[in-house]
């Protein structure tokens, strides 16, 4: 994708680019401090990652944008933040103890393990390992819940689970929210939080991890309004993703076949995104009906039915769920934004690596660069502007190496704007603003810079 932008921020041109290898993203993430392997000095842990200085900024922006769109922009939605550990009965009521199972097979020759539903059909039919052609063993069920224990005395500890899906807290807090927030059906509760799964085959970097983060909306409705709200949220979530990607042709809906529906879902659609890994799930839109509140009513003994304040009708609300992954969003956005371009000036033989991240999500919004670091007036002016901008957005000050190299460093981490303080600044108080995608430059009075940038990096 090559994207150019005119001076008013309008998109002028987009062209397609090849799918990016995941290894290029892994390497960029390590090199520039987005993501590191967890416990690397001990050899690492498969399927668990840490986020570095730039990764935290990007992740926080992604989360905040979701929260802003889903909670703060909807009068009928509120948010909670529940605990990772809950009462163990929660996972019996939810059906996870019984049903949250993958089937695993092991090759008798190379000992590789596979999830049966991830194997190519011909390998399942022939019972043949895709790696070495060896014989695959009998499928064994494998529960994905991670166990943990509460209590200090050996033999007297209670077994419970790290939450296998973050959304369970929402059902547990549903009644409290209803009583404390003046919400009435139809209304929704959102949460962003960690989930834990003993994935049989963690892999593909952040795509399938054992510890990851989910964002959920559970929207409670009268059964007669289920279809209407299901359609509303399906469309809303699709458009939300469309708004943050460059490659609009790489996203689609896929309905679940009846044999792949989760135990709680009567109907489901995945929003999928196409990367080098093929079309893969990004978010699930689930028709959970009355499964959750009925089960928790039954298992806890607490009546979770709702009484309509006008009609006095009593019923268990049905639920529309939208459930996506913060980490998959992080990975997909990097795969969507990454591009290696030949050097446009022709002077350097290095390619230009650029992240075309949406400015509102970019980890660093602006870099302030004095043309030379040994000219005190340039440095003082640049540092004063940088300090002013830091109160409004993430700004970096950089005076190391020539200006071209500094632009490249910022392009590689997706910084949408660079402001250069040069000798003309000292004469007429104007600065150069350079835009990342088009590399176009304009001159602007230094006093106008904060508003110019704020306008371009605000939530949209
Ligand atoms: N409450 C419904 C639920 O958990 P899910 O389809 O299992 O549904 C929702 O998960 C989202 O969580 C997925 O669409 C994906 O983005 C993310 N996700 C699921 N498993 C993941 C894993 N092992 N690693 C990273 N993200 C994962």
Coordinates of C-alpha atoms and ligand atoms in Angstrom, one line a residue:
X1 CA 0.0 0.0 0.0
X2 CA 1.4 3.4 -0.9
X3 CA -0.7 6.2 0.4
X4 CA -0.2 9.9 -0.3
X5 CA -1.9 12.6 1.6
X6 CA -2.5 16.2 0.4
X7 CA -2.0 19.1 2.7
X8 CA -5.5 18.9 4.1
X9 CA -5.1 15.2 5.1
X10 CA -7.3 13.8 2.2
X11 CA -6.2 10.4 0.8
X12 CA -5.1 10.7 -2.8
X13 CA -3.8 7.3 -3.9
X14 CA -3.6 3.8 -2.6
X15 CA -2.0 0.8 -4.3
X16 CA -1.8 -2.8 -3.2
X17 CA 1.4 -4.3 -1.8
X18 CA 2.4 -8.0 -1.1
X19 CA 1.4 -9.8 2.1
X20 CA 4.0 -9.2 4.7
X21 CA 5.9 -12.2 6.2
X22 CA 5.2 -12.5 10.0
X23 CA 9.0 -12.8 10.5
X24 CA 9.5 -9.2 9.3
X25 CA 7.1 -8.0 12.0
X26 CA 8.7 -10.2 14.7
X27 CA 12.1 -8.7 13.7
X28 CA 10.8 -5.1 13.7
X29 CA 9.0 -5.6 17.0
X30 CA 12.2 -6.9 18.7
X31 CA 14.5 -4.3 17.0
X32 CA 12.4 -1.3 17.8
X33 CA 11.0 -2.3 21.2
X34 CA 7.4 -3.3 20.4
X35 CA 7.3 -6.9 21.5
X36 CA 9.9 -9.2 23.2
X37 CA 9.7 -13.0 23.9
X38 CA 8.7 -13.5 27.5
X39 CA 11.5 -14.8 29.9
X40 CA 14.0 -14.7 27.0
X41 CA 17.1 -15.0 29.2
X42 CA 15.7 -18.4 30.4
X43 CA 15.0 -19.6 26.8
X44 CA 11.5 -18.1 26.6
X45 CA 8.0 -19.6 27.0
X46 CA 6.1 -20.6 23.9
X47 CA 3.0 -18.5 23.3
X48 CA 3.8 -15.8 25.9
X49 CA 5.1 -12.3 25.1
X50 CA 6.0 -9.0 26.7
X51 CA 5.4 -5.5 25.2
X52 CA 8.3 -3.0 25.0
X53 CA 8.2 0.8 25.2
X54 CA 6.6 1.4 21.8
X55 CA 4.4 -1.7 22.1
X56 CA 2.8 -0.4 25.3
X57 CA 2.0 2.9 23.6
X58 CA 0.5 1.2 20.5
X59 CA -1.4 -1.3 22.7
X60 CA -2.8 1.4 25.0
X61 CA -3.9 3.5 21.9
X62 CA -5.7 0.4 20.4
X63 CA -7.4 -0.3 23.7
X64 CA -8.4 3.4 24.3
X65 CA -9.8 3.7 20.9
X66 CA -12.0 0.6 21.4
X67 CA -13.2 1.9 24.8
X68 CA -13.9 5.3 23.4
X69 CA -15.9 3.9 20.4
X70 CA -17.8 1.2 22.4
X71 CA -18.4 2.7 25.8
X72 CA -17.9 6.5 25.8
X73 CA -19.7 6.8 22.4
X74 CA -22.8 4.8 23.3
X75 CA -25.3 6.1 25.9
X76 CA -26.6 2.5 26.4
X77 CA -23.2 0.9 27.2
X78 CA -21.1 1.0 30.4
X79 CA -17.7 -0.6 31.3
X80 CA -16.3 -2.8 34.0
X81 CA -13.0 -4.4 34.9
X82 CA -13.3 -7.8 36.6
X83 CA -10.8 -10.0 38.3
X84 CA -8.9 -12.7 36.5
X85 CA -9.7 -15.3 39.2
X86 CA -13.3 -16.1 39.9
X87 CA -15.3 -18.7 41.9
X88 CA -14.5 -22.1 40.4
X89 CA -18.3 -22.8 39.9
X90 CA -18.3 -20.0 37.2
X91 CA -16.4 -22.3 34.8
X92 CA -18.8 -25.2 35.4
X93 CA -21.8 -22.9 34.8
X94 CA -20.2 -21.4 31.7
X95 CA -19.8 -24.9 30.2
X96 CA -16.0 -24.5 29.9
X97 CA -15.1 -27.4 32.3
X98 CA -17.1 -29.7 30.2
X99 CA -16.9 -28.3 26.7
X100 CA -13.8 -26.1 26.3
X101 CA -11.9 -28.9 24.7
X102 CA -9.7 -29.3 21.6
X103 CA -8.8 -32.7 20.1
X104 CA -5.0 -33.3 20.0
X105 CA -3.1 -35.9 18.0
X106 CA 0.6 -36.8 18.2
X107 CA 2.9 -38.2 15.5
X108 CA 4.4 -41.5 16.5
X109 CA 7.5 -40.7 14.6
X110 CA 8.5 -37.0 15.0
X111 CA 6.3 -36.5 18.2
X112 CA 4.8 -33.2 16.8
X113 CA 1.4 -32.4 18.2
X114 CA -1.6 -31.0 16.2
X115 CA -5.1 -29.8 16.8
X116 CA -7.3 -32.1 14.8
X117 CA -9.4 -29.2 13.5
X118 CA -6.2 -27.4 12.2
X119 CA -5.0 -30.4 10.2
X120 CA -5.5 -30.5 6.4
X121 CA -8.4 -32.9 5.6
X122 CA -6.2 -35.3 3.6
X123 CA -3.9 -35.8 6.7
X124 CA -6.9 -36.5 8.9
X125 CA -8.3 -39.0 6.3
X126 CA -4.9 -40.8 5.9
X127 CA -3.9 -40.4 9.6
X128 CA -0.6 -39.0 8.3
X129 CA 1.7 -36.4 9.9
X130 CA 2.0 -33.2 7.7
X131 CA 5.6 -32.8 8.9
X132 CA 7.2 -36.3 8.4
X133 CA 4.5 -38.5 7.0
X134 CA 4.5 -40.6 10.1
X135 CA 1.5 -42.3 11.7
X136 CA -0.7 -40.0 13.8
X137 CA -2.0 -41.4 17.2
X138 CA -5.6 -41.5 18.5
X139 CA -7.2 -38.1 19.0
X140 CA -7.2 -37.2 22.7
X141 CA -9.4 -34.5 24.3
X142 CA -7.5 -31.6 25.9
X143 CA -9.1 -29.0 28.1
X144 CA -7.9 -25.4 27.5
X145 CA -8.6 -24.0 30.9
X146 CA -5.5 -23.1 33.0
X147 CA -5.8 -24.4 36.6
X148 CA -4.6 -22.5 39.6
X149 CA -5.0 -22.9 43.4
X150 CA -6.3 -20.7 46.2
X151 CA -5.1 -21.2 49.8
X152 CA -1.8 -21.8 51.5
X153 CA -2.2 -25.2 53.3
X154 CA -1.2 -28.2 51.2
X155 CA -4.2 -30.5 50.8
X156 CA -6.6 -27.7 51.7
X157 CA -6.3 -25.7 48.6
X158 CA -9.2 -24.9 46.3
X159 CA -8.7 -25.5 42.6
X160 CA -9.9 -22.7 40.3
X161 CA -9.1 -21.4 36.9
X162 CA -7.5 -18.4 35.3
X163 CA -10.3 -17.1 33.1
X164 CA -10.6 -18.8 29.8
X165 CA -12.7 -16.1 28.3
X166 CA -12.7 -12.6 29.8
X167 CA -16.5 -12.0 29.3
X168 CA -17.6 -14.2 32.2
X169 CA -17.0 -11.3 34.6
X170 CA -19.7 -9.4 32.7
X171 CA -22.4 -12.0 33.5
X172 CA -21.2 -12.1 37.1
X173 CA -21.5 -8.3 37.5
X174 CA -24.6 -7.9 35.3
X175 CA -27.0 -7.7 38.3
X176 CA -24.8 -5.2 40.2
X177 CA -24.5 -3.0 37.1
X178 CA -28.2 -3.1 36.5
X179 CA -28.9 -2.0 40.1
X180 CA -26.1 0.6 40.3
X181 CA -26.1 2.3 36.9
X182 CA -29.7 3.1 36.0
X183 CA -29.3 1.0 32.8
X184 CA -32.4 -0.7 31.3
X185 CA -32.6 -3.4 28.7
X186 CA -31.5 -3.0 25.9
X187 CA -28.0 -2.1 27.2
X188 CA -24.5 -3.3 27.1
X189 CA -21.5 -4.0 29.3
X190 CA -17.9 -3.8 28.0
X191 CA -14.6 -5.1 29.4
X192 CA -11.0 -5.4 28.2
X193 CA -9.0 -8.0 30.0
X194 CA -6.6 -10.9 29.9
X195 CA -7.6 -14.5 29.1
X196 CA -5.6 -17.7 29.5
X197 CA -5.7 -20.8 27.4
X198 CA -3.6 -23.9 27.3
X199 CA -3.4 -23.8 23.5
X200 CA -2.3 -27.1 22.0
X201 CA -0.4 -25.3 19.3
X202 CA 0.5 -21.7 20.3
X203 CA 2.2 -20.0 17.4
X204 CA 2.4 -17.4 14.7
X205 CA 3.7 -14.8 17.1
X206 CA 0.8 -12.9 18.8
X207 CA -1.8 -14.7 16.8
X208 CA -2.3 -17.7 19.1
X209 CA -1.0 -17.2 22.6
X210 CA -1.5 -18.8 26.0
X211 CA -1.9 -15.4 27.7
X212 CA -3.7 -12.8 25.6
X213 CA -6.2 -10.0 26.0
X214 CA -9.8 -9.8 24.8
X215 CA -12.3 -7.0 24.4
X216 CA -15.9 -7.9 24.9
X217 CA -19.3 -6.3 24.6
X218 CA -22.2 -8.2 26.0
X219 CA -25.4 -6.5 24.9
X220 CA -28.6 -7.5 26.8
X221 CA -31.8 -7.4 24.8
X222 CA -35.5 -8.5 24.8
X223 CA -35.7 -11.8 22.8
X224 CA -38.0 -10.1 20.2
X225 CA -35.2 -7.5 19.5
X226 CA -32.3 -10.0 19.2
X227 CA -32.1 -10.0 15.4
X228 CA -32.1 -6.2 15.2
X229 CA -29.3 -5.7 17.7
X230 CA -27.3 -8.6 16.4
X231 CA -27.3 -6.9 12.9
X232 CA -26.5 -3.5 14.5
X233 CA -23.4 -4.7 16.3
X234 CA -22.3 -6.9 13.5
X235 CA -22.2 -3.9 11.1
X236 CA -20.8 -1.6 13.8
X237 CA -17.8 -3.8 14.5
X238 CA -17.1 -4.5 10.9
X239 CA -17.0 -0.7 10.2
X240 CA -14.8 -0.2 13.2
X241 CA -12.1 -2.4 11.8
X242 CA -12.5 -1.0 8.3
X243 CA -11.8 2.4 9.8
X244 CA -8.4 1.4 11.2
X245 CA -6.9 -0.7 8.3
X246 CA -5.4 0.4 5.0
X247 CA -6.2 -2.7 3.0
X248 CA -10.0 -2.6 2.8
X249 CA -10.1 -5.7 0.5
X250 CA -8.5 -7.9 3.2
X251 CA -11.5 -8.0 5.6
X252 CA -14.7 -10.1 5.4
X253 CA -17.4 -11.8 7.4
X254 CA -17.6 -15.6 7.6
X255 CA -20.6 -17.3 9.1
X256 CA -19.9 -20.3 11.4
X257 CA -21.1 -23.7 10.2
X258 CA -23.3 -25.5 12.7
X259 CA -20.5 -28.0 13.6
X260 CA -18.0 -25.2 14.6
X261 CA -20.3 -23.2 16.8
X262 CA -19.0 -22.7 20.4
X263 CA -21.1 -24.5 23.0
X264 CA -22.8 -21.2 24.0
X265 CA -23.6 -19.8 20.5
X266 CA -26.7 -20.4 18.4
X267 CA -25.3 -18.4 15.5
X268 CA -22.0 -16.7 14.9
X269 CA -20.0 -14.7 12.4
X270 CA -16.3 -14.1 12.4
X271 CA -14.8 -10.9 11.2
X272 CA -11.7 -12.2 9.3
X273 CA -8.6 -10.5 8.1
X274 CA -6.3 -11.8 5.3
X275 CA -2.6 -12.0 6.0
X276 CA 0.2 -14.3 5.0
X277 CA -1.5 -16.8 7.3
X278 CA -4.6 -16.8 5.1
X279 CA -8.1 -15.6 6.2
X280 CA -8.1 -15.8 10.0
X281 CA -10.5 -14.8 12.7
X282 CA -10.1 -11.4 14.2
X283 CA -13.3 -11.0 16.1
X284 CA -16.4 -13.2 16.8
X285 CA -20.0 -11.9 16.8
X286 CA -22.0 -14.4 18.8
X287 CA -25.7 -15.0 19.3
X288 CA -25.4 -16.2 22.9
X289 CA -29.2 -16.1 23.5
X290 CA -30.1 -16.8 27.2
X291 CA -27.3 -19.4 27.7
X292 CA -25.1 -17.3 30.1
X293 CA -27.7 -15.7 32.4
X294 CA -29.8 -18.9 32.6
X295 CA -26.8 -21.1 33.5
X296 CA -25.5 -18.6 36.1
X297 CA -29.0 -18.3 37.6
X298 CA -29.2 -22.1 37.8
X299 CA -25.7 -22.7 39.2
X300 CA -25.6 -19.8 41.6
X301 CA -29.2 -19.9 42.8
X302 CA -29.6 -16.1 42.1
X303 CA -32.5 -15.1 39.9
X304 CA -31.0 -13.1 37.1
X305 CA -34.2 -12.5 35.2
X306 CA -35.2 -8.9 34.3
X307 CA -38.5 -7.2 34.9
X308 CA -39.5 -4.6 32.3
X309 CA -40.3 -1.4 34.2
X310 CA -43.1 -0.5 31.9
X311 CA -44.8 -3.8 30.9
X312 CA -43.7 -5.7 34.0
X313 CA -42.8 -8.6 31.8
X314 CA -40.2 -10.9 33.4
X315 CA -37.7 -12.6 31.3
X316 CA -34.0 -13.7 31.0
X317 CA -32.4 -11.2 28.6
X318 CA -30.7 -12.6 25.5
X319 CA -27.2 -11.6 24.7
X320 CA -25.3 -10.4 21.6
X321 CA -21.6 -10.7 22.1
X322 CA -18.8 -9.0 20.2
X323 CA -15.5 -10.6 21.3
X324 CA -12.1 -9.7 19.7
X325 CA -8.4 -9.8 20.6
X326 CA -6.2 -6.9 21.5
X327 CA -3.2 -8.9 20.5
X328 CA -4.6 -10.0 17.1
X329 CA -5.5 -6.3 16.5
X330 CA -1.9 -5.3 17.3
X331 CA -0.5 -8.0 15.0
X332 CA -3.0 -7.4 12.2
X333 CA -2.4 -3.6 12.3
X334 CA 1.3 -4.1 12.0
X335 CA 0.9 -6.6 9.1
X336 CA -1.5 -4.1 7.4
X337 CA 0.7 -1.1 7.9
X338 CA 4.2 -2.5 7.2
X339 CA 5.8 -1.6 3.9
X340 CA 9.4 -1.7 2.5
X341 CA 9.8 0.9 -0.2
X342 CA 12.9 1.5 -2.4
X343 CA 14.7 4.7 -1.2
X344 CA 12.7 7.5 -2.8
X345 CA 15.6 10.0 -3.0
X346 CA 17.8 7.6 -4.8
X347 CA 20.7 8.9 -2.8
X348 CA 20.8 6.2 -0.2
X349 CA 20.8 2.5 -1.1
X350 CA 18.8 1.6 2.0
X351 CA 15.1 0.8 1.5
X352 CA 12.6 2.9 3.4
X353 CA 10.7 0.8 6.0
X354 CA 7.5 2.5 7.0
X355 CA 4.5 1.7 9.2
X356 CA 1.4 3.3 7.7
X357 CA -0.4 3.2 11.0
X358 CA -3.5 5.3 11.4
X359 CA -2.2 8.5 13.1
X360 CA -4.6 8.2 16.0
X361 CA -3.2 4.8 16.9
X362 CA 0.5 5.4 16.2
X363 CA 2.7 5.0 19.3
X364 CA 4.5 8.3 18.7
X365 CA 2.5 11.1 17.1
X366 CA 5.3 13.6 16.4
X367 CA 9.1 13.9 16.4
X368 CA 10.7 17.3 16.9
X369 CA 14.1 17.6 15.2
X370 CA 16.5 20.5 15.3
X371 CA 18.4 20.6 12.0
X372 CA 21.7 20.6 13.8
X373 CA 22.5 19.7 17.4
X374 CA 25.4 22.1 17.8
X375 CA 23.4 25.2 17.2
X376 CA 22.1 26.2 20.6
X377 CA 19.2 28.4 19.3
X378 CA 17.8 25.5 17.1
X379 CA 18.1 23.1 20.0
X380 CA 16.4 25.4 22.5
X381 CA 13.5 26.2 20.1
X382 CA 13.1 22.4 19.4
X383 CA 13.1 21.4 23.0
X384 CA 10.6 24.2 24.0
X385 CA 8.2 22.9 21.2
X386 CA 8.7 19.3 22.3
X387 CA 7.9 20.1 25.9
X388 CA 4.7 21.9 24.8
X389 CA 3.6 19.0 22.6
X390 CA 4.3 16.4 25.3
X391 CA 1.4 17.9 27.3
X392 CA -0.9 17.0 24.4
X393 CA 0.4 13.8 22.8
X394 CA 3.4 11.4 22.6
X395 CA 6.3 13.5 21.2
X396 CA 9.9 12.5 20.8
X397 CA 12.9 14.8 20.6
X398 CA 15.8 13.5 18.4
X399 CA 19.0 15.3 17.4
X400 CA 21.2 12.2 16.6
X401 CA 22.5 11.8 13.0
X402 CA 21.4 13.6 9.8
X403 CA 17.8 14.6 9.2
X404 CA 17.3 11.9 6.6
X405 CA 18.2 9.1 9.0
X406 CA 16.0 10.6 11.7
X407 CA 13.0 10.6 9.3
X408 CA 13.8 7.0 8.5
X409 CA 13.8 6.0 12.2
X410 CA 10.4 7.7 12.7
X411 CA 9.0 6.1 9.5
X412 CA 9.9 2.7 10.8
X413 CA 7.9 3.1 14.0
X414 CA 5.0 4.8 12.2
X415 CA 5.3 8.4 13.5
X416 CA 2.9 10.3 11.3
X417 CA 4.6 13.8 11.6
X418 CA 8.1 15.2 12.0
X419 CA 8.7 18.8 12.8
X420 CA 12.0 20.2 11.8
X421 CA 13.4 23.4 13.3
X422 CA 15.9 25.0 10.9
X423 CA 17.6 28.3 10.3
X424 CA 14.5 29.8 8.7
X425 CA 12.7 29.2 12.0
X426 CA 15.0 31.6 13.7
X427 CA 14.1 34.3 11.1
X428 CA 10.3 33.9 10.6
X429 CA 9.1 31.4 13.3
X430 CA 8.0 28.8 10.7
X431 CA 8.9 25.1 10.9
X432 CA 8.8 22.3 8.4
X433 CA 6.1 19.6 9.0
X434 CA 6.9 16.4 7.1
X435 CA 4.1 13.8 6.7
X436 CA 5.1 10.1 6.9
X437 CA 3.2 8.5 4.0
X438 CA 3.6 11.0 1.3
X439 CA 6.8 12.5 2.7
X440 CA 5.4 15.9 1.6
X441 CA 6.5 18.9 3.6
X442 CA 4.8 22.2 4.4
X443 CA 5.9 25.2 6.4
X444 CA 3.8 26.4 9.3
X445 CA 4.1 29.0 12.0
X446 CA 5.4 27.3 15.1
X447 CA 2.4 28.6 17.2
X448 CA 0.0 26.7 14.9
X449 CA 1.8 23.3 15.2
X450 CA -0.1 22.0 18.3
X451 CA -3.6 22.5 16.8
X452 CA -2.5 21.3 13.3
X453 CA -1.3 18.0 14.9
X454 CA -4.1 17.6 17.4
X455 CA -6.6 17.8 14.6
X456 CA -4.9 15.0 12.7
X457 CA -4.3 12.6 15.6
X458 CA -7.7 12.9 17.3
X459 CA -10.1 9.9 17.6
X460 CA -12.3 9.7 14.5
Ligands
LIG1 N1 -16.1 -14.9 24.7 C1 -16.0 -15.4 23.4 C2 -14.7 -15.9 23.0 O1 -13.8 -15.9 23.9 P1 -13.2 -16.6 21.0 O2 -13.6 -16.6 19.6 O3 -12.7 -17.8 21.7 O4 -14.6 -16.1 21.7 C3 -12.5 -14.1 20.9 O5 -12.2 -15.4 21.3 C4 -11.3 -13.4 20.3 O6 -10.1 -13.6 21.2 C5 -10.8 -14.0 19.0 O7 -11.5 -13.5 17.9 C6 -9.4 -13.6 18.9 O8 -9.2 -12.3 18.4 C7 -8.9 -13.6 20.4 N2 -8.2 -14.9 20.7 C8 -8.8 -16.1 21.0 N3 -7.8 -17.0 21.3 C9 -6.7 -16.4 21.2 C10 -5.3 -16.8 21.4 N4 -5.0 -18.0 21.8 N5 -4.3 -15.8 21.2 C11 -4.6 -14.6 20.9 N6 -5.9 -14.1 20.7 C12 -6.9 -15.0 20.8

